Short mmCIF file of C-alpha atoms in Angstrom, two decimals:
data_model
loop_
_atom_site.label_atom_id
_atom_site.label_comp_id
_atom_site.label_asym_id
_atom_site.label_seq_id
_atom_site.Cartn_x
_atom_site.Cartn_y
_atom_site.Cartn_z
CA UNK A 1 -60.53 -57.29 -7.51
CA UNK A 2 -59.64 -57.18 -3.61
CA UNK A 3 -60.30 -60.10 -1.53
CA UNK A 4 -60.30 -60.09 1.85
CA UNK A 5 -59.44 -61.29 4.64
CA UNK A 6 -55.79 -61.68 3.28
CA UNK A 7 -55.85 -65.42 3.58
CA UNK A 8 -59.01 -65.40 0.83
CA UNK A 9 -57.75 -67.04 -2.44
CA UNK A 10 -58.40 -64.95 -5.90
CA UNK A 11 -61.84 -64.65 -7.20
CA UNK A 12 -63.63 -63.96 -3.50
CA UNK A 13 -64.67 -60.56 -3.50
CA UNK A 14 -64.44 -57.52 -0.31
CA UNK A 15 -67.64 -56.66 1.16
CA UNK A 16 -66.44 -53.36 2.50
CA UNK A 17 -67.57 -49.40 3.27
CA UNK A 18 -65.39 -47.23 1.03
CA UNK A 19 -62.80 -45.45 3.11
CA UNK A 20 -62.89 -47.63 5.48
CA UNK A 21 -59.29 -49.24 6.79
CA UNK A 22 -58.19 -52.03 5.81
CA UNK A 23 -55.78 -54.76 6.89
CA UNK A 24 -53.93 -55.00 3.67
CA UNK A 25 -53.56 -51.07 3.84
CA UNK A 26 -51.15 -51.69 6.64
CA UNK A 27 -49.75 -55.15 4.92
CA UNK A 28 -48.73 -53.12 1.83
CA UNK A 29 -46.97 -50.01 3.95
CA UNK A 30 -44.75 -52.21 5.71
CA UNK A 31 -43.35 -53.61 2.18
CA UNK A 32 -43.25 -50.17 0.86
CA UNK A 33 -41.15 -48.62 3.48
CA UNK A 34 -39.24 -51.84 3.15
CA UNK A 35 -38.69 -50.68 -0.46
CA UNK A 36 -37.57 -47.24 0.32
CA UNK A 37 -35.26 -47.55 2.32
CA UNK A 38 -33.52 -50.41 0.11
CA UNK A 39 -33.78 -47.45 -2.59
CA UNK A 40 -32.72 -44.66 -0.73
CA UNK A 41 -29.62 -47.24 0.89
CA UNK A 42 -28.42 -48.12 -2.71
CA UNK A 43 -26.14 -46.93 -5.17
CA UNK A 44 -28.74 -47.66 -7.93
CA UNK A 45 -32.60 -47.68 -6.97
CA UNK A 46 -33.03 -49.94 -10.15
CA UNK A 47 -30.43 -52.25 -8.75
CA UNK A 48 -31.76 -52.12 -4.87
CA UNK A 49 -33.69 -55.14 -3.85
CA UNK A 50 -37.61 -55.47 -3.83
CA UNK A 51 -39.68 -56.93 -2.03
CA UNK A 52 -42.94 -58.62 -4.12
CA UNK A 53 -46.03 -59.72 -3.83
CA UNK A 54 -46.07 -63.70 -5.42
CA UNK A 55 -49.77 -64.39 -4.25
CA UNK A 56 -53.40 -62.53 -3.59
CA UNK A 57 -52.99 -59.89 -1.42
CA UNK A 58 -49.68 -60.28 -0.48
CA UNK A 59 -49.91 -63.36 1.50
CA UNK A 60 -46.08 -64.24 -0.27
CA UNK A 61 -43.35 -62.03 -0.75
CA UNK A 62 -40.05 -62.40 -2.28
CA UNK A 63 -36.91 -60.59 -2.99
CA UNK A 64 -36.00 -59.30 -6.49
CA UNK A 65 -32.87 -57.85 -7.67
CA UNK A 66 -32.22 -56.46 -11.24
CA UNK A 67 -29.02 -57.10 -13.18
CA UNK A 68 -27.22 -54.10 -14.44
CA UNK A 69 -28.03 -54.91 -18.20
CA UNK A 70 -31.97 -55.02 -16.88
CA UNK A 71 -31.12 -51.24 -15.61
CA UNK A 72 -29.77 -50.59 -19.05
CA UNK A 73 -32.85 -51.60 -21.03
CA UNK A 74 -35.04 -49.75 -18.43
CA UNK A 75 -32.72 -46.51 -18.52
CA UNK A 76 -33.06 -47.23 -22.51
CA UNK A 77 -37.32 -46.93 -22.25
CA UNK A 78 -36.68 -43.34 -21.68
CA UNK A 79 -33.67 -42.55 -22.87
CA UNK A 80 -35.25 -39.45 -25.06
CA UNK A 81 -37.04 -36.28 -24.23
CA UNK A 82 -40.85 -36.95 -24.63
CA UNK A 83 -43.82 -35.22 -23.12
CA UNK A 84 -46.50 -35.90 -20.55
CA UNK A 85 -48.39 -38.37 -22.97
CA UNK A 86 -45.15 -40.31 -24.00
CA UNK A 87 -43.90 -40.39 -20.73
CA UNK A 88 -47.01 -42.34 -19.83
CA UNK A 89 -46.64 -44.98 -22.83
CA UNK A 90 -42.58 -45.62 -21.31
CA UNK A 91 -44.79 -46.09 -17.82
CA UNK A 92 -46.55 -48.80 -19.24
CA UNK A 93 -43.69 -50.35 -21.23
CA UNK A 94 -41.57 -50.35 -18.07
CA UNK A 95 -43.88 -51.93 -15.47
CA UNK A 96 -44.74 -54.62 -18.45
CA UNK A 97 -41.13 -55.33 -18.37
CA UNK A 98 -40.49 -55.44 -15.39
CA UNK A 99 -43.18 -57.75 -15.05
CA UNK A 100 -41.31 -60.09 -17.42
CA UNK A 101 -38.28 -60.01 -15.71
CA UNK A 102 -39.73 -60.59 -12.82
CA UNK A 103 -42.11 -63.13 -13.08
CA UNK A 104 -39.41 -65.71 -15.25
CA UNK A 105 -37.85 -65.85 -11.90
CA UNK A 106 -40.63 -65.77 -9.20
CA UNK A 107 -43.26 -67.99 -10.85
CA UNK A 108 -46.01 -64.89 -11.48
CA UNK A 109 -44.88 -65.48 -15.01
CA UNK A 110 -48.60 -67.56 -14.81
CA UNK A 111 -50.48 -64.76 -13.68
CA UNK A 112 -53.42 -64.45 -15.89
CA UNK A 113 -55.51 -61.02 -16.56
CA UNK A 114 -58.11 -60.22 -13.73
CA UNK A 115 -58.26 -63.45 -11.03
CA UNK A 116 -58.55 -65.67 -13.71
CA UNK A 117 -56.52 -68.63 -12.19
CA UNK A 118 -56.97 -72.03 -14.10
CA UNK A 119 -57.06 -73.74 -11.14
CA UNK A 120 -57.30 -73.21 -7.11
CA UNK A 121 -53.96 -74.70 -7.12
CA UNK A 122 -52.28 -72.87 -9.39
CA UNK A 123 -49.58 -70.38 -8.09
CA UNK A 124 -48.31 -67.14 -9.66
CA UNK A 125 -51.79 -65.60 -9.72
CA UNK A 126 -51.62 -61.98 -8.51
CA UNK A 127 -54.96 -60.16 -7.18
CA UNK A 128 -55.35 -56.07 -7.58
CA UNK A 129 -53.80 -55.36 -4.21
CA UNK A 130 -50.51 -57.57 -4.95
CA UNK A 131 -50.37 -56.10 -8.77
CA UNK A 132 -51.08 -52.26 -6.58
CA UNK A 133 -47.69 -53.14 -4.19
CA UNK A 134 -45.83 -54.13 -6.82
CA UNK A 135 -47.07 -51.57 -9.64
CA UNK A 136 -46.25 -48.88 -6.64
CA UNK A 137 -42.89 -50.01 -5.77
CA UNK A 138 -42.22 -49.67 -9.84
CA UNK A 139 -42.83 -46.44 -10.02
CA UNK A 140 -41.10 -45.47 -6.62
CA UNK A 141 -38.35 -47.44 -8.35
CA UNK A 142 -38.47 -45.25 -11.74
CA UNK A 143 -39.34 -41.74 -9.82
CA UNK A 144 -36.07 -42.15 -7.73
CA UNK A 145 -33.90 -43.66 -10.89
CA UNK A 146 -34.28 -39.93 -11.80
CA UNK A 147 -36.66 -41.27 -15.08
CA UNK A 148 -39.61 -38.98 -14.32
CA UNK A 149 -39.81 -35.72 -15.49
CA UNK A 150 -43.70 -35.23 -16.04
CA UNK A 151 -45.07 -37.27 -13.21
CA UNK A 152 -45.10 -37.70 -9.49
CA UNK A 153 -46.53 -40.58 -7.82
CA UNK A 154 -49.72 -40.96 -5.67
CA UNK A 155 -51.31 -43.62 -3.65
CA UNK A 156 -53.61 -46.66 -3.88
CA UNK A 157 -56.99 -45.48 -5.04
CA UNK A 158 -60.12 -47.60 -5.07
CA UNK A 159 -63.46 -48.04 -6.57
CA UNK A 160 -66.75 -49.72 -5.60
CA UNK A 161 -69.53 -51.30 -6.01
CA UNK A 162 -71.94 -52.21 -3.73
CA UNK A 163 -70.08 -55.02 -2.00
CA UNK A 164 -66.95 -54.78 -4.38
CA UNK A 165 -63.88 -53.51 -4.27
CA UNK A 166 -61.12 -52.54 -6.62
CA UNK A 167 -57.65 -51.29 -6.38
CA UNK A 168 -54.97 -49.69 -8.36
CA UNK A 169 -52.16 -46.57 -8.14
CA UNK A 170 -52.43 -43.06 -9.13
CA UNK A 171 -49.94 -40.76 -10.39
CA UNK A 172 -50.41 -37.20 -11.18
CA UNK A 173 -49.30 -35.30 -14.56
CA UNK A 174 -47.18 -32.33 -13.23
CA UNK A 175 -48.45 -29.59 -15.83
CA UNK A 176 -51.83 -30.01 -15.11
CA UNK A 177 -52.36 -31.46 -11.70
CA UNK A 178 -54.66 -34.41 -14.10
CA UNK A 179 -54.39 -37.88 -12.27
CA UNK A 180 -54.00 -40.83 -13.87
CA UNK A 181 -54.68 -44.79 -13.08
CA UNK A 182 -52.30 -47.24 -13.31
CA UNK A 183 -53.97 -50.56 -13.49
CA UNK A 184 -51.74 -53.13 -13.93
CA UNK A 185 -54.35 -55.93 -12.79
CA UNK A 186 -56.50 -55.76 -15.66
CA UNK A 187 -53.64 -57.98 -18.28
CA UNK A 188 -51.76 -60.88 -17.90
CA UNK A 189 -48.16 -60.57 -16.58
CA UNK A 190 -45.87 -58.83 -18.83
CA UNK A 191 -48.76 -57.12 -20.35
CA UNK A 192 -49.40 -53.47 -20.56
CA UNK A 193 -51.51 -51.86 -17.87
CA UNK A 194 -54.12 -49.40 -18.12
CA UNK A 195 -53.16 -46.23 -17.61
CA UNK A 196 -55.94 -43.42 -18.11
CA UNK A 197 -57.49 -40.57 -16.23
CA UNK A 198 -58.45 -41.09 -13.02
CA UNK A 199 -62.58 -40.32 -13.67
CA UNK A 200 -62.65 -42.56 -16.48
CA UNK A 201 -61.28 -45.60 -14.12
CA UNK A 202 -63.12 -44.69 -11.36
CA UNK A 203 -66.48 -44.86 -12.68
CA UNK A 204 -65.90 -47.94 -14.46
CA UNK A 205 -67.89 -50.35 -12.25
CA UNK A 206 -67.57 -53.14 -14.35
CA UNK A 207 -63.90 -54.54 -13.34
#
């Protein structure tokens, strides 16, 4: 669940008119282009820094860099021909290990499903627009690695109540133009993340 303004901690909720802009739109740009261009600059986008979220909506960042053996085991996820459907099950498997790598070393390793945080204290808790930048830069990570072959990525896409808000990242199956969610807010770190058509997510008002 989003919470505005960015300096909210996890568990307040956005009282906000869909499509309207907001200013963690612009918040999670500027990290993405940051990504990029560390991608596009390196020798090996799996091995090019990242920048990540560490707290609700982005209010911490850090920089990440995966070992060559972590490149391996990734590169090893979809190592054989599969189709649209398989492809999507490596997705998941990827961004949950990922996850694992990452949050040993950054402390999100305590991120619990949803905003359940323990305590108002307790760090490492990532909302839906820091698990959104991070789930996006992922699969920018995996699309230029050359490890796609039935998807291409799409943006953030959102869905409402009337006074909430939730976020997560689309992709699109090539064949058959069919969007997908890719919710990686919904588990605890190092879990699996939804990943299911798009209308099926985005009616799903209970979050």
């Amino acid at each position: 669940m989003a919470a505005l303004p960015l300096s909210a901690r996890a568990g307040d909720v956005a009282r906000l008119l869909p499509g309207a802009h907001e200013e963690w739109q612009d918040v999670a740009e500027a990290i993405l282009d940051v990504n990029r261009m560390a991608a596009i600059e390196a020798a090996d986008p799996l091995q090019a820094g990242m920048k990540l979220c560490e707290e609700p909506g982005c209010t911490q960042t850090g920089w990440q860099t995966l070992t060559a053996e972590e490149g391996e085991r990734l590169r090893g996820l979809f190592a054989s021909e599969t189709d649209a459907a398989g492809e999507r099950e490596r997705i998941g498997k990827a961004i949950a290990l990922l996850e694992t790598i990452v949050g040993a070393r950054n402390g999100t390793w305590r991120d619990h499903p949803a905003n359940e945080r323990q305590a108002d204290h307790e760090t490492g808790q990532l909302d839906c627009i820091s698990e959104s930048v991070n789930t996006q830069t992922y699969l920018d990570r995996l699309h230029r690695a050359g490890l796609l072959h039935h998807h291409r990525l799409g943006g953030f896409i959102h869905r409402y109540t009337v006074v909430l808000q939730h976020v997560a990242v689309d992709m699109v199956e090539l064949a058959t133009e069919e969007r997908f969610a890719v919710d990686s807010w919904v588990g605890a770190n190092g879990d699996l993340p939804e990943i299911r058509p798009y209308g099926d997510w985005r009616w799903e008002w209970g979050v």
